[in-house]
mmCIF file of N, CA and C in Angstrom:
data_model
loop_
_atom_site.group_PDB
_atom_site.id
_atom_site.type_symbol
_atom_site.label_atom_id
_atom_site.label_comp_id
_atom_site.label_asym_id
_atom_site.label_seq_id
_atom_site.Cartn_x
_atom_site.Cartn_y
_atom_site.Cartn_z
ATOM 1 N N UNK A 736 39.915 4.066 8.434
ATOM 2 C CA UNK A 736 39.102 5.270 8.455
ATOM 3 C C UNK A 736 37.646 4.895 8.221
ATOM 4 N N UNK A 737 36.768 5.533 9.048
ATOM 5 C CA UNK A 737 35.080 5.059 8.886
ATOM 6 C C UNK A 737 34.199 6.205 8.473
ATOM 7 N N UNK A 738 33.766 5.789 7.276
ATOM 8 C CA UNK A 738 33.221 7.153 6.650
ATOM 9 C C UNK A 738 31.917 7.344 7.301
ATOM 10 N N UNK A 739 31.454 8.246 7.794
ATOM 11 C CA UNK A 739 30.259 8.612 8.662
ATOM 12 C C UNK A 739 29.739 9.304 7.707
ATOM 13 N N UNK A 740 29.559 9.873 7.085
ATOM 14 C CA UNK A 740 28.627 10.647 5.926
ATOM 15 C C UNK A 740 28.859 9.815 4.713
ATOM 16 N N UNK A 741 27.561 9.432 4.590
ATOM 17 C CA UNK A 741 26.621 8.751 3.357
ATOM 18 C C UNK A 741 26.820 9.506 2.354
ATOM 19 N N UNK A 742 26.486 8.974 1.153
ATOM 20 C CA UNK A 742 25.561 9.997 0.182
ATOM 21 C C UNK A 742 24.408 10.387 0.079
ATOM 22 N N UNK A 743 24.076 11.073 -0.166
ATOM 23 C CA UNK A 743 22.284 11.747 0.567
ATOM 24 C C UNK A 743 22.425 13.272 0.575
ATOM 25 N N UNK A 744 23.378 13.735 0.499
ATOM 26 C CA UNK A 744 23.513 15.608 0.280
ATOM 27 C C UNK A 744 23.962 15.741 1.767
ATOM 28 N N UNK A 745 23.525 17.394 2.269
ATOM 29 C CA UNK A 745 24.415 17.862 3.023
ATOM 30 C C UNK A 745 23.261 18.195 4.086
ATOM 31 N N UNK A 746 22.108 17.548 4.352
ATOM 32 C CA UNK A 746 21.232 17.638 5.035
ATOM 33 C C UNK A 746 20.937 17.021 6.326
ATOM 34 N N UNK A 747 21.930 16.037 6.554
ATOM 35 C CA UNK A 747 21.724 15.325 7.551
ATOM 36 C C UNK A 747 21.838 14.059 7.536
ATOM 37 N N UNK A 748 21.006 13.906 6.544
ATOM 38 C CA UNK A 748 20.313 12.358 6.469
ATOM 39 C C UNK A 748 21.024 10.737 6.664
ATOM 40 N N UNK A 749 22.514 11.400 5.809
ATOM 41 C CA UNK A 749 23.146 10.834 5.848
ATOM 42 C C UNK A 749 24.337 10.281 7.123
ATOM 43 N N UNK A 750 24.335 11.411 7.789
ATOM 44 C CA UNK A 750 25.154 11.597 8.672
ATOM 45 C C UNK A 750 25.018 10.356 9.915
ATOM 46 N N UNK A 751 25.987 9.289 10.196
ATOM 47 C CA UNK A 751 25.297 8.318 11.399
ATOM 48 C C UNK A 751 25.825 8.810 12.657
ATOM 49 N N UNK A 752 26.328 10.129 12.444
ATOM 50 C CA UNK A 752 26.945 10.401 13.997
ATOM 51 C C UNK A 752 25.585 11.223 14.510
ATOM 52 N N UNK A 753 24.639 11.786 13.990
ATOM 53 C CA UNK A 753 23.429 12.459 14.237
ATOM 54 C C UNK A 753 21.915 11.568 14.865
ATOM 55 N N UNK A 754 21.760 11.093 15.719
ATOM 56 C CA UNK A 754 20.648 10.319 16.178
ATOM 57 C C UNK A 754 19.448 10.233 15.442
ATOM 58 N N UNK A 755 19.025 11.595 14.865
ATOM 59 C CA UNK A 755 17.580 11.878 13.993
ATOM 60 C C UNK A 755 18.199 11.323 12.625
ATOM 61 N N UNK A 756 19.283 11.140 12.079
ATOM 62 C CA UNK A 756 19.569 10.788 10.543
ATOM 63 C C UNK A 756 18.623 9.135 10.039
ATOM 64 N N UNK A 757 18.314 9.925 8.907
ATOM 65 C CA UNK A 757 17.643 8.499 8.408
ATOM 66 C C UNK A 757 18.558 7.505 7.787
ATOM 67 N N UNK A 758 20.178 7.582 7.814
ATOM 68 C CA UNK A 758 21.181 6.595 7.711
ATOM 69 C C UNK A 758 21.108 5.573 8.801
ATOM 70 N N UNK A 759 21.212 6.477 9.945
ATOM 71 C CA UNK A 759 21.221 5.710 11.381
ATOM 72 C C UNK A 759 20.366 4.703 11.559
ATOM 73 N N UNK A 760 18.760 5.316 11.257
ATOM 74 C CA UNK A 760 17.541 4.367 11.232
ATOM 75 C C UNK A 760 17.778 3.414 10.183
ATOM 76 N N UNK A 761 17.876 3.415 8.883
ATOM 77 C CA UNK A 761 18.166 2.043 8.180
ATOM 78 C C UNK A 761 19.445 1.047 8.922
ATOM 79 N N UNK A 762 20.894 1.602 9.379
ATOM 80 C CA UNK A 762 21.702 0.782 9.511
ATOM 81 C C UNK A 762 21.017 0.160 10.833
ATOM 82 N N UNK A 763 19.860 0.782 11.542
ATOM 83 C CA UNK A 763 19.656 -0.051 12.712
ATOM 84 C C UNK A 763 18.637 -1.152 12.123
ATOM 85 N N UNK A 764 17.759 -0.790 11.486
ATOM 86 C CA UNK A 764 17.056 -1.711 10.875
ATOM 87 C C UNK A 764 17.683 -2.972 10.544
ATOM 88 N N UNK A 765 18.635 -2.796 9.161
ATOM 89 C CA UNK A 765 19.049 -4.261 9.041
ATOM 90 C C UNK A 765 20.212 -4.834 9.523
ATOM 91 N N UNK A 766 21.006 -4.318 10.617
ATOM 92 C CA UNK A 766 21.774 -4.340 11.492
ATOM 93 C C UNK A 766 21.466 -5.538 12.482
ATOM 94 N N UNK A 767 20.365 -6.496 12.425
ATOM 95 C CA UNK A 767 19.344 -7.212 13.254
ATOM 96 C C UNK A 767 19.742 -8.706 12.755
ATOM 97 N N UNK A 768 20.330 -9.466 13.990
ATOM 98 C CA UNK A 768 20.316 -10.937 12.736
ATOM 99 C C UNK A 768 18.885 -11.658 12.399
ATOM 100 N N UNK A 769 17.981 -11.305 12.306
ATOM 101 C CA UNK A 769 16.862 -11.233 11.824
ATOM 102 C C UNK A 769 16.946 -11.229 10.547
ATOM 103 N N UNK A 770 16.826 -9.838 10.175
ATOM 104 C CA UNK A 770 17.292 -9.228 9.388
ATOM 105 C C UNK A 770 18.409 -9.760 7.839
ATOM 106 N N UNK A 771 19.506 -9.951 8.357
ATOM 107 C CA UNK A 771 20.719 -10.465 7.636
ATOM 108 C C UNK A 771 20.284 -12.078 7.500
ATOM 109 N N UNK A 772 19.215 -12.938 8.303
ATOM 110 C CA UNK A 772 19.097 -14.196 8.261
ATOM 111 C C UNK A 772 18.444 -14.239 6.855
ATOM 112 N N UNK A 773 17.512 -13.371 6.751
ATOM 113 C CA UNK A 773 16.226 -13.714 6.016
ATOM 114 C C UNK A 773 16.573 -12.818 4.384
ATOM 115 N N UNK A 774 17.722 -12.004 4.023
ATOM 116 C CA UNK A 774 18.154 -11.634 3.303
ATOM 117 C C UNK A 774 19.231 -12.517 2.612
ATOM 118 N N UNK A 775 20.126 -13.146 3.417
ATOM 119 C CA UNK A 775 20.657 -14.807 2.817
ATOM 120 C C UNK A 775 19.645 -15.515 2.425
ATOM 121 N N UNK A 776 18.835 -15.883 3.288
ATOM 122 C CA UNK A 776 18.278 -17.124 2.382
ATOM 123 C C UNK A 776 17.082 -16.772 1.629
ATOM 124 N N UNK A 777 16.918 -15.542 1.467
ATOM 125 C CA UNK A 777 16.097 -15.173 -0.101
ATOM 126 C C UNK A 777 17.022 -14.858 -0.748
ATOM 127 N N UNK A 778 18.072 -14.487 -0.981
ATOM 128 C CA UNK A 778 19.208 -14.527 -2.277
ATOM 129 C C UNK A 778 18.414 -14.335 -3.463
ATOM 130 N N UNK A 779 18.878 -15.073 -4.584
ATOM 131 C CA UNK A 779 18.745 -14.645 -5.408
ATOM 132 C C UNK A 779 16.855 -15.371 -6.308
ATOM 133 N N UNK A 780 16.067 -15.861 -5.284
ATOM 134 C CA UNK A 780 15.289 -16.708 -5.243
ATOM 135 C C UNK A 780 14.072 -15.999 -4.948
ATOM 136 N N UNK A 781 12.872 -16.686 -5.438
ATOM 137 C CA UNK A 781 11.462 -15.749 -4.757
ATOM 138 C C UNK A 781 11.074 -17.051 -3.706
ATOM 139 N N UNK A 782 10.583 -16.694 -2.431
ATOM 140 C CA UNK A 782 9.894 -17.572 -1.339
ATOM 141 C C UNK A 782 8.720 -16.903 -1.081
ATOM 142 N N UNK A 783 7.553 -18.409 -0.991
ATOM 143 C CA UNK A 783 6.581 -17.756 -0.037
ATOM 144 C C UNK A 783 7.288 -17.608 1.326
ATOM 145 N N UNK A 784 5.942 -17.068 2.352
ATOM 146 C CA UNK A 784 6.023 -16.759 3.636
ATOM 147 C C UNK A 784 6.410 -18.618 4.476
ATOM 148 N N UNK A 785 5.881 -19.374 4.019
ATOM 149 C CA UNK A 785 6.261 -20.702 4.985
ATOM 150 C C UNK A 785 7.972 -21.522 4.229
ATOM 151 N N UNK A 786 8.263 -21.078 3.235
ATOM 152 C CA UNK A 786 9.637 -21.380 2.123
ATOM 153 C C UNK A 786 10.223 -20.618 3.521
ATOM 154 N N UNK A 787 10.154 -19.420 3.310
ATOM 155 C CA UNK A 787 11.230 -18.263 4.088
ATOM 156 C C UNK A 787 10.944 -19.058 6.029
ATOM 157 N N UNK A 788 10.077 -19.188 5.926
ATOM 158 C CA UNK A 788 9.927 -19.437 7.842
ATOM 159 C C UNK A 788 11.160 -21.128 7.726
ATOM 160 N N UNK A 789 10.483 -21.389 6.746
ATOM 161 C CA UNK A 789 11.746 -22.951 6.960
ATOM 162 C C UNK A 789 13.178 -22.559 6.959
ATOM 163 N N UNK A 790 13.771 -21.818 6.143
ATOM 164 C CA UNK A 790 14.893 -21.437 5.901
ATOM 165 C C UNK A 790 15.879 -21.162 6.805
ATOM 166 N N UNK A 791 14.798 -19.924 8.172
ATOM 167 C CA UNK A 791 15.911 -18.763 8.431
ATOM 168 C C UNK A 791 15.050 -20.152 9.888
ATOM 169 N N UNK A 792 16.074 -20.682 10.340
ATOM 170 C CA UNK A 792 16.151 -21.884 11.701
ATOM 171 C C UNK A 792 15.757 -21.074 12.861
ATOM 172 N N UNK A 793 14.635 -21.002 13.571
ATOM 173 C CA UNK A 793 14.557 -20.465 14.946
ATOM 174 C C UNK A 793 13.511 -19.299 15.248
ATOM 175 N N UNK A 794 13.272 -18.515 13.724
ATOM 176 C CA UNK A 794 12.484 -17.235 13.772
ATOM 177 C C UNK A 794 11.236 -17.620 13.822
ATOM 178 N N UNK A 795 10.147 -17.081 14.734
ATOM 179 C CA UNK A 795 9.113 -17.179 14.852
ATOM 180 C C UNK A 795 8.283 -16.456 13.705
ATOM 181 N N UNK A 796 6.781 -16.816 13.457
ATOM 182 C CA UNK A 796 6.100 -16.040 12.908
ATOM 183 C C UNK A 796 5.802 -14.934 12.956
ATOM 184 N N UNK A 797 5.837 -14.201 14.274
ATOM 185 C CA UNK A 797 5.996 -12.704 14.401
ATOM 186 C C UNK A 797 7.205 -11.765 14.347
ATOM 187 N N UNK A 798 8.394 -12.585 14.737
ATOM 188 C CA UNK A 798 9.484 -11.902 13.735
ATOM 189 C C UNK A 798 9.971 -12.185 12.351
ATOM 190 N N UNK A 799 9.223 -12.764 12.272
ATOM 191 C CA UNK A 799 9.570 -13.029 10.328
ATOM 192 C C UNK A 799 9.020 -11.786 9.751
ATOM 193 N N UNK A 800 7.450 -11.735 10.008
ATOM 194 C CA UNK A 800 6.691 -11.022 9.841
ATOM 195 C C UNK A 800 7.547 -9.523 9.977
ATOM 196 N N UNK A 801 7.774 -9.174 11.177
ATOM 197 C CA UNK A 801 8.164 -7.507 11.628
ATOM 198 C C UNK A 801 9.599 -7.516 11.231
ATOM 199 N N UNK A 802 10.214 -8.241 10.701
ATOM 200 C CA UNK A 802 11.339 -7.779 9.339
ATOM 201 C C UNK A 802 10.723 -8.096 8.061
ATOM 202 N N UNK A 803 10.095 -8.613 7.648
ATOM 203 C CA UNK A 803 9.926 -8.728 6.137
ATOM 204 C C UNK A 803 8.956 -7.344 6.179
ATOM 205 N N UNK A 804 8.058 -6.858 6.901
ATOM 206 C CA UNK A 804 7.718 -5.482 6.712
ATOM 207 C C UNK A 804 8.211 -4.227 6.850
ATOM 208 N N UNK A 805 9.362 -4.816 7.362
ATOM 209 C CA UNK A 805 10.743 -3.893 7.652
ATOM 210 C C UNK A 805 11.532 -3.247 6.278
ATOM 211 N N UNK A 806 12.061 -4.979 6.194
ATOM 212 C CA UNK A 806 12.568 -4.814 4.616
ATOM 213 C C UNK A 806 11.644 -4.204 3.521
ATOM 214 N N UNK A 807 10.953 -4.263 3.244
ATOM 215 C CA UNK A 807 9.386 -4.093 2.515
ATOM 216 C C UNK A 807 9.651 -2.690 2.589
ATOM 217 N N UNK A 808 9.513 -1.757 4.070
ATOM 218 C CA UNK A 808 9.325 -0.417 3.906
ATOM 219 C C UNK A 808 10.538 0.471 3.429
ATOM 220 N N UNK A 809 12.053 -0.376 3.744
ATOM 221 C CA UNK A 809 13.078 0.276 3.275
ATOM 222 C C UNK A 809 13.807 0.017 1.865
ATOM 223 N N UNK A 810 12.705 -0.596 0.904
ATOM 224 C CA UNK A 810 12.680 -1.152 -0.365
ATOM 225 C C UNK A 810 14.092 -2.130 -0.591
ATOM 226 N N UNK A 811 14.136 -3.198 0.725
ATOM 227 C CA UNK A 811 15.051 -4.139 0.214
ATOM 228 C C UNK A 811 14.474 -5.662 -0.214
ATOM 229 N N UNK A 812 12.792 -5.259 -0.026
ATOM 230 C CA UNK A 812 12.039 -6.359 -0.202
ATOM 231 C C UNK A 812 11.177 -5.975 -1.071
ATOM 232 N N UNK A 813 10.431 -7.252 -1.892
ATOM 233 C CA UNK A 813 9.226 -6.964 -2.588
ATOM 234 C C UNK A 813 8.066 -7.584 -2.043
ATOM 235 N N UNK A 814 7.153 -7.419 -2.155
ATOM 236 C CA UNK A 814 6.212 -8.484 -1.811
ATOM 237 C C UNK A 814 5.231 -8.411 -2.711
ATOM 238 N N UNK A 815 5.219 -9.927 -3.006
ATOM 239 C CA UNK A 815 3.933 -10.230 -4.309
ATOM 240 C C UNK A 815 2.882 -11.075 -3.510
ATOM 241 N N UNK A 816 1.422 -10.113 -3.470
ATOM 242 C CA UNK A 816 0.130 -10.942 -3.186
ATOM 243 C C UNK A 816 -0.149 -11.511 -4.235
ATOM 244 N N UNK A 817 -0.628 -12.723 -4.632
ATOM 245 C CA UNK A 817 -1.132 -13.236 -5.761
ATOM 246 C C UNK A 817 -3.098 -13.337 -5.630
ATOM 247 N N UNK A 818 -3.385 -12.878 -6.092
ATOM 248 C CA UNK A 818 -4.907 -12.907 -5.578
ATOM 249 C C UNK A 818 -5.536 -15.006 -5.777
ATOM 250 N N UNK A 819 -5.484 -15.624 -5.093
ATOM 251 C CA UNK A 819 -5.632 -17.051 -4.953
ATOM 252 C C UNK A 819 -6.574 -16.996 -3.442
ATOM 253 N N UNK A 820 -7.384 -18.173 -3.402
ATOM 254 C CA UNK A 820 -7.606 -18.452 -2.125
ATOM 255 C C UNK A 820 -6.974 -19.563 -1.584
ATOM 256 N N UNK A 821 -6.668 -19.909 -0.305
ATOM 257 C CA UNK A 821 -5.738 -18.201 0.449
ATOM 258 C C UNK A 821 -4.943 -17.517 -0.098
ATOM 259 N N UNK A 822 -4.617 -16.044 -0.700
ATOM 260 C CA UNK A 822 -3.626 -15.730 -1.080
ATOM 261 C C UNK A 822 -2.307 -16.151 -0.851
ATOM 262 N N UNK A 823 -1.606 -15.828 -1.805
ATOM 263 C CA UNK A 823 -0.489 -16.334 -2.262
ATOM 264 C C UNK A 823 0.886 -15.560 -1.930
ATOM 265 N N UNK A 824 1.645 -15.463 -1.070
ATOM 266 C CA UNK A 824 2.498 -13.781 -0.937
ATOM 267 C C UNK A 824 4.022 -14.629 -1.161
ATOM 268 N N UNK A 825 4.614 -14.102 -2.055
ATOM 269 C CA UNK A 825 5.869 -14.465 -2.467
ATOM 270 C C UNK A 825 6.700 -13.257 -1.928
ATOM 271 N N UNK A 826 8.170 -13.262 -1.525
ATOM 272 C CA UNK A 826 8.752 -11.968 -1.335
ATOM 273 C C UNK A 826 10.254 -12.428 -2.352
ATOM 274 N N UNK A 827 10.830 -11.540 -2.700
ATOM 275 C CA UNK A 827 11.999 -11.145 -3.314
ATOM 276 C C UNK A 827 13.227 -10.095 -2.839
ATOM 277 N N UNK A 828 14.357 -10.304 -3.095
ATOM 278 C CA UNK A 828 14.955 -9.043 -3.223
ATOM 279 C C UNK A 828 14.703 -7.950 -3.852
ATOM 280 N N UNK A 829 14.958 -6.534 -3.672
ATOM 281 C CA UNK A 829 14.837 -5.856 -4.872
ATOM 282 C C UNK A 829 16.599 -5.368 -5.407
ATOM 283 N N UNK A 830 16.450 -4.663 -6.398
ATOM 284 C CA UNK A 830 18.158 -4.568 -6.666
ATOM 285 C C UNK A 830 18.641 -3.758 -5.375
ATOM 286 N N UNK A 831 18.334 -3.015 -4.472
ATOM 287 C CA UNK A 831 19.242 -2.654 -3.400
ATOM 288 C C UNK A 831 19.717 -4.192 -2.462
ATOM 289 N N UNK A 832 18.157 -4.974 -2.320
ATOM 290 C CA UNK A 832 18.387 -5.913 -1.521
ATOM 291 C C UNK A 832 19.452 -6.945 -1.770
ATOM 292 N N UNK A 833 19.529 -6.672 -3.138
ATOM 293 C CA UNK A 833 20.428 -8.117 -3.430
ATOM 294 C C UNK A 833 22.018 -7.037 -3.242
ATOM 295 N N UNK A 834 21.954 -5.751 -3.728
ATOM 296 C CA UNK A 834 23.461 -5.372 -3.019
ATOM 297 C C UNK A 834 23.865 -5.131 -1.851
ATOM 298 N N UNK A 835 22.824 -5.340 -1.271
ATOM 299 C CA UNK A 835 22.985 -5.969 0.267
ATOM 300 C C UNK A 835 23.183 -6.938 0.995
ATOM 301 N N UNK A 836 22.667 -8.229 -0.023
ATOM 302 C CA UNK A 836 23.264 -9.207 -0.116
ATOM 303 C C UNK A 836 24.721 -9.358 -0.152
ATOM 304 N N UNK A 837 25.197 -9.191 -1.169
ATOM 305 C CA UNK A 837 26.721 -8.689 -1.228
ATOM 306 C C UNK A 837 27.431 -8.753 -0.423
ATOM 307 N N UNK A 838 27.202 -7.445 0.543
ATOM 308 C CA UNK A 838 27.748 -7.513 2.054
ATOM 309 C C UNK A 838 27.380 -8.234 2.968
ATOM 310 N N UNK A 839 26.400 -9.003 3.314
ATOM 311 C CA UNK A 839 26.288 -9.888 4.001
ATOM 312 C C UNK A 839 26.606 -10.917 3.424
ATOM 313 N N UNK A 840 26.852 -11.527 2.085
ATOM 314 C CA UNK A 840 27.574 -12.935 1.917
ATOM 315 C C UNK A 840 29.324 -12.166 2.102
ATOM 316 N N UNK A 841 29.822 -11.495 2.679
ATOM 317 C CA UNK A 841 30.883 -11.159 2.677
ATOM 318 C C UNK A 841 31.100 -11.189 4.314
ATOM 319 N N UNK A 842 30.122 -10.693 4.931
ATOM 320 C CA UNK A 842 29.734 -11.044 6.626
ATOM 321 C C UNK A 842 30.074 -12.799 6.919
ATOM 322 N N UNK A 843 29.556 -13.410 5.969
ATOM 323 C CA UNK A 843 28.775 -14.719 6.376
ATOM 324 C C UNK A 843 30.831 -15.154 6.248
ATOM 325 N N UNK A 844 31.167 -15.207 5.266
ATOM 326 C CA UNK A 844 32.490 -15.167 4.738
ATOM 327 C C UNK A 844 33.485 -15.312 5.689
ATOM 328 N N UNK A 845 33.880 -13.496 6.326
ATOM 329 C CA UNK A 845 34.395 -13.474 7.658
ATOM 330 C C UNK A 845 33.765 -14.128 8.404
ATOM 331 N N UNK A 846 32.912 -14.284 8.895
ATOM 332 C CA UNK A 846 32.296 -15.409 10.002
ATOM 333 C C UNK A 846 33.076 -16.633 9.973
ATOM 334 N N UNK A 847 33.148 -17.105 8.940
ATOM 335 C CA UNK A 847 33.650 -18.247 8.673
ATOM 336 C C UNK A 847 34.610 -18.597 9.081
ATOM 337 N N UNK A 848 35.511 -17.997 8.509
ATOM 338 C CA UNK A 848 37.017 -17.668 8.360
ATOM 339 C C UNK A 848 37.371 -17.397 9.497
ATOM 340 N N UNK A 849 36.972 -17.028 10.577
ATOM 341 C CA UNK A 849 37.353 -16.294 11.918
ATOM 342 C C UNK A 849 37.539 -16.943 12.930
ATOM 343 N N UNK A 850 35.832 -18.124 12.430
ATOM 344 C CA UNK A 850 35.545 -18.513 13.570
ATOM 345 C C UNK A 850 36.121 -19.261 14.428
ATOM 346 N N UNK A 851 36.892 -19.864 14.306
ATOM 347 C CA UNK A 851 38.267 -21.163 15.152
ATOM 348 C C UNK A 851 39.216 -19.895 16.003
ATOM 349 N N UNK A 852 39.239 -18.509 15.600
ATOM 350 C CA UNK A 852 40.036 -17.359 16.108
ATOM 351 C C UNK A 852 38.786 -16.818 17.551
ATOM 352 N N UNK A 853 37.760 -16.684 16.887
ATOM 353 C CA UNK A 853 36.823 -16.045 17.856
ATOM 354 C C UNK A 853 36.014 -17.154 18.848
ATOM 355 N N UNK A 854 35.739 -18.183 18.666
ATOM 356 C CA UNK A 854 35.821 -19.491 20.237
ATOM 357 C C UNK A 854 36.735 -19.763 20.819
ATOM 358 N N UNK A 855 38.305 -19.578 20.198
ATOM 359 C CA UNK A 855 39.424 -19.773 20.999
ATOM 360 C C UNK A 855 38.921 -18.037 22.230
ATOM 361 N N UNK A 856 39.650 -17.392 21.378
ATOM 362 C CA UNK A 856 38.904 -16.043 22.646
ATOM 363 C C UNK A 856 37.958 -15.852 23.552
ATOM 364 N N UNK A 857 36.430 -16.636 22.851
ATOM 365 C CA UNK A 857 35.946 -16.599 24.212
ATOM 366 C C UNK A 857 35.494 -17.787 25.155
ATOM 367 N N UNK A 858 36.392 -19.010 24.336
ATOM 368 C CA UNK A 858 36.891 -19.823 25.542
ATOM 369 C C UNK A 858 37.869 -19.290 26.442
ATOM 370 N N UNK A 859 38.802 -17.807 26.434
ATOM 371 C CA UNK A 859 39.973 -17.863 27.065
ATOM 372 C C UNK A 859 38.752 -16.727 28.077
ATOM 373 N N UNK A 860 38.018 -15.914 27.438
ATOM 374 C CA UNK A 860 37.449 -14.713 27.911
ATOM 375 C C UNK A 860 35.932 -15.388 29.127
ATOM 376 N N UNK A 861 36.076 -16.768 28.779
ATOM 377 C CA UNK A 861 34.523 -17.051 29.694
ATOM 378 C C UNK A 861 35.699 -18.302 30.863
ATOM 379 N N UNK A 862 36.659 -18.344 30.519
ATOM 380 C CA UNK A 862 37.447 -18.998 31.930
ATOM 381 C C UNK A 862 37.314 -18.368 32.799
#
């Protein structure tokens, strides 16, 4: 059974079967492996901006950037300027982010576990 209504009251918001719900818009947000990359490997740790670009293998500087301001606006990120020249910008989880973590080290998990099940398939599915 897939619960489609959030908690959030009886307004909508919650609702992901509704296109305008602001449930919908967050699960699309970090729904992004972008997203889920850069939330593993800040765990439980603070990174600057070039720590985090090493980490998450492949992401460019402009999508690092347009999820960490992502995360940032849906308070699963923090971001610390340190006033230094050049400034200094560290980012963090915040406590939602890290219980979001949660579920994605539980993602990463099944991934794992699967994976010898899901290349057999689409070795049989790309014959």
């Amino acid at each position: 059974m897939v619960t489609k209504q959030l908690s959030g009251g009886f307004d909508g918001k919650g609702d992901l079967n509704r296109a305008d719900s602001l449930a919908r818009e967050i699960f699309s947000d970090i729904a992004n492996k972008w997203a889920l990359l850069i939330i593993e490997a800040v765990g439980e740790r603070t990174l600057r901006f070039t720590e985090l670009r090493g980490e998450v293998e492949g992401i460019s500087h402009k999508m690092l950037t347009q999820n960490l301001r992502m995360l940032e606006r849906n308070g699963l990120v923090d971001r610390r300027v340190h006033p230094t020249v050049p400034p200094r910008v560290e980012y963090t989880l915040t406590e939602p982010g890290r219980a979001l973590r949660a579920t994605v080290d539980g993602m990463c998990a099944w991934t794992q576990r699967h994976l010898d099940h899901i290349e057999t398939a689409r070795g049989r599915f790309d014959d």
